[in-house]
Short mmCIF file of N, CA, C and O and ligand atoms in Angstrom, two decimals:
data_model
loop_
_atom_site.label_atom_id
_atom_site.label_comp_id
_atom_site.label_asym_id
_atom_site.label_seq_id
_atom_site.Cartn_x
_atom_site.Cartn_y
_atom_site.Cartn_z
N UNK U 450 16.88 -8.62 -12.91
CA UNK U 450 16.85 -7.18 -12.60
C UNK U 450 18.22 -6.71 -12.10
O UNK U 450 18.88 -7.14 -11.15
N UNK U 451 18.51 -5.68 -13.04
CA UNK U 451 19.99 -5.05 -12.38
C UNK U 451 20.25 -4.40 -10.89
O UNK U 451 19.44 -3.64 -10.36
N UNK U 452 21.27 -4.74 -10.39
CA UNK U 452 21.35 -3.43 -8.79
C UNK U 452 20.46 -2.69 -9.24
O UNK U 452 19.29 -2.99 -9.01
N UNK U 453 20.86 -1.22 -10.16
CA UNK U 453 20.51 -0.11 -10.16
C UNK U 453 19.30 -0.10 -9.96
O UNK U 453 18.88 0.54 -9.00
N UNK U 454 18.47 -0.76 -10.78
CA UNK U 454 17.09 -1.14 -10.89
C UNK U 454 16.54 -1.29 -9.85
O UNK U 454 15.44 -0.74 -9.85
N UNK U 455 16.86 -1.96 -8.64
CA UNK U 455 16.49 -2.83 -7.51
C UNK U 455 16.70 -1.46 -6.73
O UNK U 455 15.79 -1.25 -5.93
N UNK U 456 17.59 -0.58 -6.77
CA UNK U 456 18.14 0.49 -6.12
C UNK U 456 16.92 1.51 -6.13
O UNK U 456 16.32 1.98 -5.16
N UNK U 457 16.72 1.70 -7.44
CA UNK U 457 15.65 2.84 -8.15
C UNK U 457 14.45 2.37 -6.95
O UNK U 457 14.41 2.94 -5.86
N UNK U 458 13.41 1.14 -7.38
CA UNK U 458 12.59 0.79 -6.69
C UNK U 458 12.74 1.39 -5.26
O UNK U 458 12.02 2.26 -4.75
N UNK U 459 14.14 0.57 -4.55
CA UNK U 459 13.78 0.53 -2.91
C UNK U 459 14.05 2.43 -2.67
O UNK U 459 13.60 3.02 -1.69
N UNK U 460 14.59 2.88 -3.43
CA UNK U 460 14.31 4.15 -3.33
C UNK U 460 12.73 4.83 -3.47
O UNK U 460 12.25 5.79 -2.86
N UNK U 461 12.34 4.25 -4.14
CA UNK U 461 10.96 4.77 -4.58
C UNK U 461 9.98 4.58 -3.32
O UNK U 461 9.21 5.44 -2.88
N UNK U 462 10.16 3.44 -2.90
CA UNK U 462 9.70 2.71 -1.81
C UNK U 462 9.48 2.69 -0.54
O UNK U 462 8.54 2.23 0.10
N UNK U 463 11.09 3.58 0.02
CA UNK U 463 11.44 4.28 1.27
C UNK U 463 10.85 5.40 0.94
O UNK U 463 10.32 5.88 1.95
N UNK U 464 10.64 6.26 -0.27
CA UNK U 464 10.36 7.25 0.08
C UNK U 464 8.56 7.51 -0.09
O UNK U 464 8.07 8.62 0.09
N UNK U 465 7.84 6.47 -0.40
CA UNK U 465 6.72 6.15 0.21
C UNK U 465 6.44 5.97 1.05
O UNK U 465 5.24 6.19 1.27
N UNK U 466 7.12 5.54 1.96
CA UNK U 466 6.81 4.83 3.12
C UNK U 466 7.19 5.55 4.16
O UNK U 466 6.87 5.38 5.34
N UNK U 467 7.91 6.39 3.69
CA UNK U 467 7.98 7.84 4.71
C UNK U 467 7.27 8.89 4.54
O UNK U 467 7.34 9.81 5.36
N UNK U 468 6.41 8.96 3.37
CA UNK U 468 5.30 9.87 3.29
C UNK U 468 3.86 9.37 3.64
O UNK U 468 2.82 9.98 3.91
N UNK U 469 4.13 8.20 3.55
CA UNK U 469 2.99 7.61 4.38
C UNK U 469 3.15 7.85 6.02
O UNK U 469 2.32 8.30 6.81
N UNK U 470 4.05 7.55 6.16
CA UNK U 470 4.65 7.63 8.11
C UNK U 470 3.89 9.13 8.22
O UNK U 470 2.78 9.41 8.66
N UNK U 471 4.69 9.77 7.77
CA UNK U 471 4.16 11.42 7.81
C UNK U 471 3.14 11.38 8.42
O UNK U 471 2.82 11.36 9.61
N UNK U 472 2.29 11.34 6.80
CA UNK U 472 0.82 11.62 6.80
C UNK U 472 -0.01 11.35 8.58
O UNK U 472 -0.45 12.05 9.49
N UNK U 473 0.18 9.91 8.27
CA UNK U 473 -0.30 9.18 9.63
C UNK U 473 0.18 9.76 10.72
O UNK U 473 -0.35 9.43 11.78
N UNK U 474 1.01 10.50 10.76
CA UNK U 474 1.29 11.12 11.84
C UNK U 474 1.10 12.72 12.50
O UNK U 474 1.19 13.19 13.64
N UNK U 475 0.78 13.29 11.13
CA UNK U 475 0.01 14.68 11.09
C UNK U 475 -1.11 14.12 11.48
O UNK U 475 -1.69 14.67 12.41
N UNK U 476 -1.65 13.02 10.93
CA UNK U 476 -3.25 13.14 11.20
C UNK U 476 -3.52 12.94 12.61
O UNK U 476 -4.50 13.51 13.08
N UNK U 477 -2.67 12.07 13.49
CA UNK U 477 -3.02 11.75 14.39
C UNK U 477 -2.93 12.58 15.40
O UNK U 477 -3.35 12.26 16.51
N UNK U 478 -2.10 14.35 15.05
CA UNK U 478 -1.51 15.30 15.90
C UNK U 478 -3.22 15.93 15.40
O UNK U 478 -4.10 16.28 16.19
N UNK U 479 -3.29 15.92 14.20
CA UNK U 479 -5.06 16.66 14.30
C UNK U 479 -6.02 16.64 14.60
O UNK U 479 -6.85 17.54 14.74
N UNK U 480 -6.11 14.94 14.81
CA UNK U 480 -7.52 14.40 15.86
C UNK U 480 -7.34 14.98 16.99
O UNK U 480 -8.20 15.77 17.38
N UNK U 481 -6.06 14.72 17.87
CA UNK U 481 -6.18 14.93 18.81
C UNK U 481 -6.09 16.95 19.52
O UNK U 481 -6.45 17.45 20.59
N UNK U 482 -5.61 17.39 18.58
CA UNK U 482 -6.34 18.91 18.78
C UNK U 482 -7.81 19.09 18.39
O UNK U 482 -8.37 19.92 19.10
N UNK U 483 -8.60 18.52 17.41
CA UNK U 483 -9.80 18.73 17.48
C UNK U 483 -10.45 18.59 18.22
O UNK U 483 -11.34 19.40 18.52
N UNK U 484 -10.19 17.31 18.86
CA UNK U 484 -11.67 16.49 19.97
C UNK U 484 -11.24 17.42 21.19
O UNK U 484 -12.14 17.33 22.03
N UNK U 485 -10.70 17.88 21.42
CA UNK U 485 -10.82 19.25 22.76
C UNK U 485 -11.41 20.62 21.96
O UNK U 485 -11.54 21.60 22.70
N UNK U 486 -11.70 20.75 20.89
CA UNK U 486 -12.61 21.54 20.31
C UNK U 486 -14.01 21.44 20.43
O UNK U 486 -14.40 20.28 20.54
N UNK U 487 -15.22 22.66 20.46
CA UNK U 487 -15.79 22.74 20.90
C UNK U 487 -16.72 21.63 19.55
O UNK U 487 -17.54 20.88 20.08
N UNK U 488 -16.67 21.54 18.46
CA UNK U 488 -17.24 21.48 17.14
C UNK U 488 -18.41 20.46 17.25
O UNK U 488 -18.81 20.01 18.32
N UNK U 489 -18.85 20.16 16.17
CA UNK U 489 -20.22 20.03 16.03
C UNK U 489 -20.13 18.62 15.83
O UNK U 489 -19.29 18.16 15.05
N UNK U 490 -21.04 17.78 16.57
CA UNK U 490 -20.97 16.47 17.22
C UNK U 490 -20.58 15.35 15.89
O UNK U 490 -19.88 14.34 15.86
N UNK U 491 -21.44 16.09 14.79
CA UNK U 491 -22.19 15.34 13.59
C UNK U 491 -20.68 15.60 12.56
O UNK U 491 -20.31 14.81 11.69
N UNK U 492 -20.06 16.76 12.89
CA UNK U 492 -19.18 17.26 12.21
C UNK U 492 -18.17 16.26 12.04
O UNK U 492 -17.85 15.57 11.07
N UNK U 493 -17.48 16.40 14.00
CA UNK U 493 -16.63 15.63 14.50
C UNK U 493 -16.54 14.04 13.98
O UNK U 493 -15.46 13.47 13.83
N UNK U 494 -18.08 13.28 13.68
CA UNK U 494 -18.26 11.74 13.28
C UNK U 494 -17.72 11.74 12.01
O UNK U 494 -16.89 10.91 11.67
N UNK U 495 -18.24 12.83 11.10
CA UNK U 495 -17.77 12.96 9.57
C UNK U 495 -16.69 12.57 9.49
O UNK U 495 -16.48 11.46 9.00
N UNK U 496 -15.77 13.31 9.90
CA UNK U 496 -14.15 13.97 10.09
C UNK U 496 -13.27 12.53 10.36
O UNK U 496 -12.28 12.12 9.77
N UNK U 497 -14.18 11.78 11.72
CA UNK U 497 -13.42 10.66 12.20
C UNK U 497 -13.70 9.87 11.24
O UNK U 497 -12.70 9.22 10.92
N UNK U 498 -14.67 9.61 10.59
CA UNK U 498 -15.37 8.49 9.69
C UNK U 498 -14.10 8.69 8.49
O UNK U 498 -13.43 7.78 7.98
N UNK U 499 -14.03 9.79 8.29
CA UNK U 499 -13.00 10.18 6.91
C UNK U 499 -11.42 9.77 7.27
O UNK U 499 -10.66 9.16 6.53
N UNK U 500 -11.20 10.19 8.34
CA UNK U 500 -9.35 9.80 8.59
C UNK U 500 -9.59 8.29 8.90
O UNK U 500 -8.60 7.64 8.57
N UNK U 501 -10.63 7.51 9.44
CA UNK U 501 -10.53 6.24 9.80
C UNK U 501 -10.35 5.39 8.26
O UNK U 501 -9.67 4.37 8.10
N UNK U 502 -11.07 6.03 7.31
CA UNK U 502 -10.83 5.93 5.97
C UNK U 502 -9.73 5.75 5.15
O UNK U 502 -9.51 4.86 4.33
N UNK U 503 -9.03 6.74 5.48
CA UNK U 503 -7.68 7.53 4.96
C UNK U 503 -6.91 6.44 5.22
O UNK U 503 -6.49 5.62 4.41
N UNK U 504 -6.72 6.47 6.64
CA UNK U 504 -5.91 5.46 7.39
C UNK U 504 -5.74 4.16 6.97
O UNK U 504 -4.64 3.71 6.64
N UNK U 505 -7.22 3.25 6.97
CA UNK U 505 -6.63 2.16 6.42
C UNK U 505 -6.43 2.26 4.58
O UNK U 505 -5.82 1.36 3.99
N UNK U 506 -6.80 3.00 4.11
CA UNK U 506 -6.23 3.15 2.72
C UNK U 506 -4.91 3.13 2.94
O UNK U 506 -4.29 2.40 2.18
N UNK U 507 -4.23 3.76 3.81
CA UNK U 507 -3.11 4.29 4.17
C UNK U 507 -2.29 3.06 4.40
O UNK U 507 -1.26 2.82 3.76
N UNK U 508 -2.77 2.28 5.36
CA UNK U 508 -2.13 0.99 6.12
C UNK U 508 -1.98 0.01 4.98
O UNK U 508 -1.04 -0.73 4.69
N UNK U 509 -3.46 0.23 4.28
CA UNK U 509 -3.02 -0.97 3.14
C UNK U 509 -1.84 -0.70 2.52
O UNK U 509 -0.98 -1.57 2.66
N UNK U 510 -1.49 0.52 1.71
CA UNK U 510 -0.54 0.70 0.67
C UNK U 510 1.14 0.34 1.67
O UNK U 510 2.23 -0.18 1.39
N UNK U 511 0.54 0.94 2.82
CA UNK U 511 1.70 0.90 3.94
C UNK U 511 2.56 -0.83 3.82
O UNK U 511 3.66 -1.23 3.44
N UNK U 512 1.44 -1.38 4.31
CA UNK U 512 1.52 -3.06 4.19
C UNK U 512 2.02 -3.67 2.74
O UNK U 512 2.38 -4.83 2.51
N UNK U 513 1.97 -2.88 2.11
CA UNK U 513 2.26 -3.84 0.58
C UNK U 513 3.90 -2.92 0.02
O UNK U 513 4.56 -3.42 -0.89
N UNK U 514 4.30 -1.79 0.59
CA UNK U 514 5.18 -1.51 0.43
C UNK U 514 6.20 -2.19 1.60
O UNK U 514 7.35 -2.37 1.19
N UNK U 515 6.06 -2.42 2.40
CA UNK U 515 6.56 -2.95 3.47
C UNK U 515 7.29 -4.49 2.65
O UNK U 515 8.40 -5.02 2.63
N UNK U 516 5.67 -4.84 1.94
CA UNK U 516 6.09 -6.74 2.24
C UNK U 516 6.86 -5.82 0.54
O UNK U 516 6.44 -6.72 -0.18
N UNK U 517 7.19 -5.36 0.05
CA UNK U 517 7.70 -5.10 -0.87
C UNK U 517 8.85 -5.29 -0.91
O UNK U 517 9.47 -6.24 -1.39
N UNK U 518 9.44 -3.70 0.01
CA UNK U 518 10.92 -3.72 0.40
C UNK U 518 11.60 -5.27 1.29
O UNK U 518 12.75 -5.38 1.70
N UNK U 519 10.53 -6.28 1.38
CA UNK U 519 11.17 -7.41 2.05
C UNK U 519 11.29 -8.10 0.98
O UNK U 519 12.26 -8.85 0.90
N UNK U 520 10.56 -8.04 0.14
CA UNK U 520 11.09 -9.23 -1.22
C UNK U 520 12.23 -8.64 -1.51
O UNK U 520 13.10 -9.48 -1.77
N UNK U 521 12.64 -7.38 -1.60
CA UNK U 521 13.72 -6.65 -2.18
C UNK U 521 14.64 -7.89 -1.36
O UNK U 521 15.21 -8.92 -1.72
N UNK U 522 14.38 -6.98 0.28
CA UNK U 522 15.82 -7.92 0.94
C UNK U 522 16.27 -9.14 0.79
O UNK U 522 17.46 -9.43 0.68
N UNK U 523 14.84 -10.31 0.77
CA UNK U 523 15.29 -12.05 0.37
C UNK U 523 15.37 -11.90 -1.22
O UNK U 523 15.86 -12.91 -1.72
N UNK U 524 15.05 -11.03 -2.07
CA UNK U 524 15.89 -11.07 -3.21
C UNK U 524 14.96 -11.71 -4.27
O UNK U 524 15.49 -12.08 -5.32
N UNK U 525 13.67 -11.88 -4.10
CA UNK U 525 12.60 -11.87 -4.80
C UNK U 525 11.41 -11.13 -5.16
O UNK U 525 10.27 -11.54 -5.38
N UNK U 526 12.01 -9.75 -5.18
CA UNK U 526 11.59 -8.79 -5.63
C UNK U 526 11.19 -8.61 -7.47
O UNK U 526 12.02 -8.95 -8.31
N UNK U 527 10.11 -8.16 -7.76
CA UNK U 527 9.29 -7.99 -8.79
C UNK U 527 9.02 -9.48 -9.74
O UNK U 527 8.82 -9.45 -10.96
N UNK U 528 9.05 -10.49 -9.09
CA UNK U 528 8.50 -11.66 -9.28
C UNK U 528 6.98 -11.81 -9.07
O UNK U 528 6.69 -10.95 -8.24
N UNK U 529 5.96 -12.45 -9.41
CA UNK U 529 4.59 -12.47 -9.06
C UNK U 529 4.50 -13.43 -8.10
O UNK U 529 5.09 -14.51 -8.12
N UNK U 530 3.63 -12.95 -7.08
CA UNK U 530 3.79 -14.15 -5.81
C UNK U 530 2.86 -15.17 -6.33
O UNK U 530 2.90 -16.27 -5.78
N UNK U 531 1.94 -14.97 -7.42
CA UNK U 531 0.96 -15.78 -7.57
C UNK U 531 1.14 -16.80 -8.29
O UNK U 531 0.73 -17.94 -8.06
N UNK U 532 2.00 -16.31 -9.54
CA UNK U 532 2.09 -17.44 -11.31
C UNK U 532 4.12 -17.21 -11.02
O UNK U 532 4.92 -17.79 -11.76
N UNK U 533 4.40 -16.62 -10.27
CA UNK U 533 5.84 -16.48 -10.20
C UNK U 533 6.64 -16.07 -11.11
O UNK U 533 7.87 -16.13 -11.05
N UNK U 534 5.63 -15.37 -12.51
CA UNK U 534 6.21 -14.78 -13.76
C UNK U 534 6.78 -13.31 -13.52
O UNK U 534 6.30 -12.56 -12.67
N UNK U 535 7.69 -13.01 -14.22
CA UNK U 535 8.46 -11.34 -13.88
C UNK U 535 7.55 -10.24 -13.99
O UNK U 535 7.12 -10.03 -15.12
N UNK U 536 7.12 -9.39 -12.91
CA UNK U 536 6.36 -8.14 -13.14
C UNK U 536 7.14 -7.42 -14.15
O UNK U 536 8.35 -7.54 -14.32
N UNK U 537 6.36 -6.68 -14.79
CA UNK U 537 6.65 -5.81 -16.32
C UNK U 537 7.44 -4.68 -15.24
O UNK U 537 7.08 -4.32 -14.12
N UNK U 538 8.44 -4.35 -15.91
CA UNK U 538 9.16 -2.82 -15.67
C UNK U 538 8.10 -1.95 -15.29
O UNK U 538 7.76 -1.43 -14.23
N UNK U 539 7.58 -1.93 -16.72
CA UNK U 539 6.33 -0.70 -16.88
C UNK U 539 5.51 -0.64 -15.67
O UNK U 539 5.23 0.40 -15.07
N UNK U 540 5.12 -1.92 -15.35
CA UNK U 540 3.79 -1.94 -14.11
C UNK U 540 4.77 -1.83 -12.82
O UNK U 540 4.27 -1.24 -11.87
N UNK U 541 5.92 -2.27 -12.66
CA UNK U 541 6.82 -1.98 -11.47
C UNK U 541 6.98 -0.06 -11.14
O UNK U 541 6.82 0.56 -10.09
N UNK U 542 7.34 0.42 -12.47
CA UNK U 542 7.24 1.92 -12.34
C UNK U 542 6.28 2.65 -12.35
O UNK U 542 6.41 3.85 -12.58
N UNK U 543 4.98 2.00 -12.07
CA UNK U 543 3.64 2.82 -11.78
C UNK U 543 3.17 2.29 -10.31
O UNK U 543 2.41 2.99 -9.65
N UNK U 544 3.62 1.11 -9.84
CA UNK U 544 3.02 0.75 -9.16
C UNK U 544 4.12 -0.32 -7.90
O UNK U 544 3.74 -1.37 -7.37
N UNK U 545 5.54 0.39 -7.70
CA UNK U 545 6.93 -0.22 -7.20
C UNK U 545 6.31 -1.35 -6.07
O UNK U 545 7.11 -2.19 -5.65
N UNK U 546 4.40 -1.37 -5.38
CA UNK U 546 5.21 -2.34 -4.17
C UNK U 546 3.92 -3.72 -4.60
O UNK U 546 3.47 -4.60 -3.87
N UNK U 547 3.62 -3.38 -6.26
CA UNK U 547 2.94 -4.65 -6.99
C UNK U 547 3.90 -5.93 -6.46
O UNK U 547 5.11 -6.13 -6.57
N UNK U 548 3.01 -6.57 -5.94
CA UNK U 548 2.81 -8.06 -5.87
C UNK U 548 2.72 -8.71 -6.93
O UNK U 548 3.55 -9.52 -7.35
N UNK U 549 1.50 -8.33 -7.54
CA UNK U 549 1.37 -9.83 -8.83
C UNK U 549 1.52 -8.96 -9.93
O UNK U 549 1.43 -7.73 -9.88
N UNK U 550 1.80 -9.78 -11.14
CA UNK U 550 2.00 -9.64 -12.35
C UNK U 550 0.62 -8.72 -12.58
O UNK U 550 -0.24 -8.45 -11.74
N UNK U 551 0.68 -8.35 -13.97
CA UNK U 551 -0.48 -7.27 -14.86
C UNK U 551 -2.06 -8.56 -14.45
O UNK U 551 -3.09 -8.30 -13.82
N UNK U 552 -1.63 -9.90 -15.12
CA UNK U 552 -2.49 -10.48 -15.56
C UNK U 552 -3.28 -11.34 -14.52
O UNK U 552 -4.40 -11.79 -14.76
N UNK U 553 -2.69 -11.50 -13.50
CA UNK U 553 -2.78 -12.27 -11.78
C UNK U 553 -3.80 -11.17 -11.46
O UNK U 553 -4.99 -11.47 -11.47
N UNK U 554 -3.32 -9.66 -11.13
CA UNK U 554 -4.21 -8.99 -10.68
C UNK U 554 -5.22 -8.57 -11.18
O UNK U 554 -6.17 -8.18 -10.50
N UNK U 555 -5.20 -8.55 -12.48
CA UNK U 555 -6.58 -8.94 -13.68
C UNK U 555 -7.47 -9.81 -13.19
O UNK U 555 -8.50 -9.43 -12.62
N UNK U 556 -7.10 -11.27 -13.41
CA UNK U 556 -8.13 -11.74 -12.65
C UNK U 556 -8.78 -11.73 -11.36
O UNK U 556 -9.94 -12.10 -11.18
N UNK U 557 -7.70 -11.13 -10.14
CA UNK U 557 -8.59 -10.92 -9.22
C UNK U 557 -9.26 -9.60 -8.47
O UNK U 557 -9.67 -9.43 -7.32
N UNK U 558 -9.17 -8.63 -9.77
CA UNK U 558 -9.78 -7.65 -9.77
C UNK U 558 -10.98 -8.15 -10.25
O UNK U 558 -11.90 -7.59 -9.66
N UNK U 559 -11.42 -9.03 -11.14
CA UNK U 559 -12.13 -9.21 -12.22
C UNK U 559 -13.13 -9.93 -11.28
O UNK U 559 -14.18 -9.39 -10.93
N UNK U 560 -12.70 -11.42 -10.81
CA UNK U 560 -13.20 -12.06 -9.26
C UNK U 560 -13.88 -11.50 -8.56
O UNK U 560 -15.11 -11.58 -8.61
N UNK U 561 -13.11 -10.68 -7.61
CA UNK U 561 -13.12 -9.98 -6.21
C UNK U 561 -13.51 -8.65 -6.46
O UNK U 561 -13.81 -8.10 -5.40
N UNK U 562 -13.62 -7.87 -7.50
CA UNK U 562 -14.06 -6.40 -7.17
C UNK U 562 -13.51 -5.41 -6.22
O UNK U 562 -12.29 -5.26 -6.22
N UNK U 563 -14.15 -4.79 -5.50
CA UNK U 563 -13.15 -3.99 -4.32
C UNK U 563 -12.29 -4.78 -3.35
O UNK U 563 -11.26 -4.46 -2.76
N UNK U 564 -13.16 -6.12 -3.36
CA UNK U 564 -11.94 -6.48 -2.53
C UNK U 564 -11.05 -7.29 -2.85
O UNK U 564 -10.67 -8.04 -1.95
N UNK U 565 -10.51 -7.41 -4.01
CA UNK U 565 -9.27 -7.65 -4.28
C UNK U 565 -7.82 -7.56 -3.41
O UNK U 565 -7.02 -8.44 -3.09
N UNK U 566 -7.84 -6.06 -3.15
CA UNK U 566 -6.66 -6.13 -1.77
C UNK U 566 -6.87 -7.03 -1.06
O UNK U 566 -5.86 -7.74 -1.04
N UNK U 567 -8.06 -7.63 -0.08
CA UNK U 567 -8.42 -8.57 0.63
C UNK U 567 -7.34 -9.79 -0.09
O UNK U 567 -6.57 -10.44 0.62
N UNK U 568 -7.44 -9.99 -1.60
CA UNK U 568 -6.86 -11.73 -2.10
C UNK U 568 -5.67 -11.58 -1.73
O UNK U 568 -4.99 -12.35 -1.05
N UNK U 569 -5.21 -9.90 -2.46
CA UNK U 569 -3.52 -9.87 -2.21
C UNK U 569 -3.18 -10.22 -0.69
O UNK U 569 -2.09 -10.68 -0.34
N UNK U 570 -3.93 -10.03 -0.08
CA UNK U 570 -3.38 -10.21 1.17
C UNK U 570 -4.00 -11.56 1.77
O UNK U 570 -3.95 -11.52 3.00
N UNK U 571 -4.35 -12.29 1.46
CA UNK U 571 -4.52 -13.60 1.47
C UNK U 571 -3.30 -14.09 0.66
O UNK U 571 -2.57 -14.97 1.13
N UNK U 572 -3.13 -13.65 -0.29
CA UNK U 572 -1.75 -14.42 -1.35
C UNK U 572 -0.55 -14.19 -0.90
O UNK U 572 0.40 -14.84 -1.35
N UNK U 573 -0.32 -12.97 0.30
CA UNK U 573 0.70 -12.59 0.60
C UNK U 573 1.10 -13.66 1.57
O UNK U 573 2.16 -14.24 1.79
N UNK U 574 -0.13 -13.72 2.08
CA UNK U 574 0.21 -14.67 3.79
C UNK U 574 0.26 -15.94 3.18
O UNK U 574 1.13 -16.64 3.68
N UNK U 575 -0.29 -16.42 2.39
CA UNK U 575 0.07 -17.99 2.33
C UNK U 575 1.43 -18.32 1.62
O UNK U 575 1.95 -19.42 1.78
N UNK U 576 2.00 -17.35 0.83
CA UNK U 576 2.82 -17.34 0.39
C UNK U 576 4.41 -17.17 1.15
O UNK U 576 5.43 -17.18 0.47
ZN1 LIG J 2066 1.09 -13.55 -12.00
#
């Protein structure tokens, strides 16, 4: 993979990861003006049930862009942590903080079902 290339990504990457920061951080200025609101008990559970949601959706993508921009830094960036074969361009530019190859995460989508993130992050840590 060329600089530029590597450049493009960690660009792509930072600037995920600062719209993620954001987010998480509006939300957390909105909980805390609501719950001194008078609102409706059942409402309020919804609301929390939904950002508690958000959030770790949030944390996950957070977490995998993170361990992303660190492969960048040790310099094993868009390698598969799993079969160690080169992630496709194509799947790098849909998806900059992919871990495994097309065909790695095939199977453990295929495996694991929703919880697949769960393997990646089992594959991350042992790795
Ligand atoms: Zn692979």
């Amino acid at each position: 993979m060329t600089k530029s290339e590597l450049n493009k990504y960690r660009n792509a990457l930072e600037a995920r990861h600062a719209e993620i920061m954001q987010l998480v951080r509006n939300r957390d200025g909105i909980a805390i003006e609501r719950s001194s609101d008078a609102l409706d008990e059942v409402q309020q559970a919804t609301e929390r049930e939904l950002a508690i949601r958000n959030l770790d959706r949030d944390s996950n993508v957070l977490r995998k862009v993170r361990g992303a921009l660190r492969r960048i830094a040790e310099g094993d960036f868009g390698v598969c942590l799993h079969c160690e074969e080169d992630i496709s361009a194509k799947r790098l530019a849909a998806v900059p903080w992919a871990a495994f190859c097309i065909r790695c995460q095939e199977i453990a989508d295929l495996s694991y079902g929703d919880s697949a993130d769960n393997l990646d992050a089992s594959w991350v840590n042992a790795a």
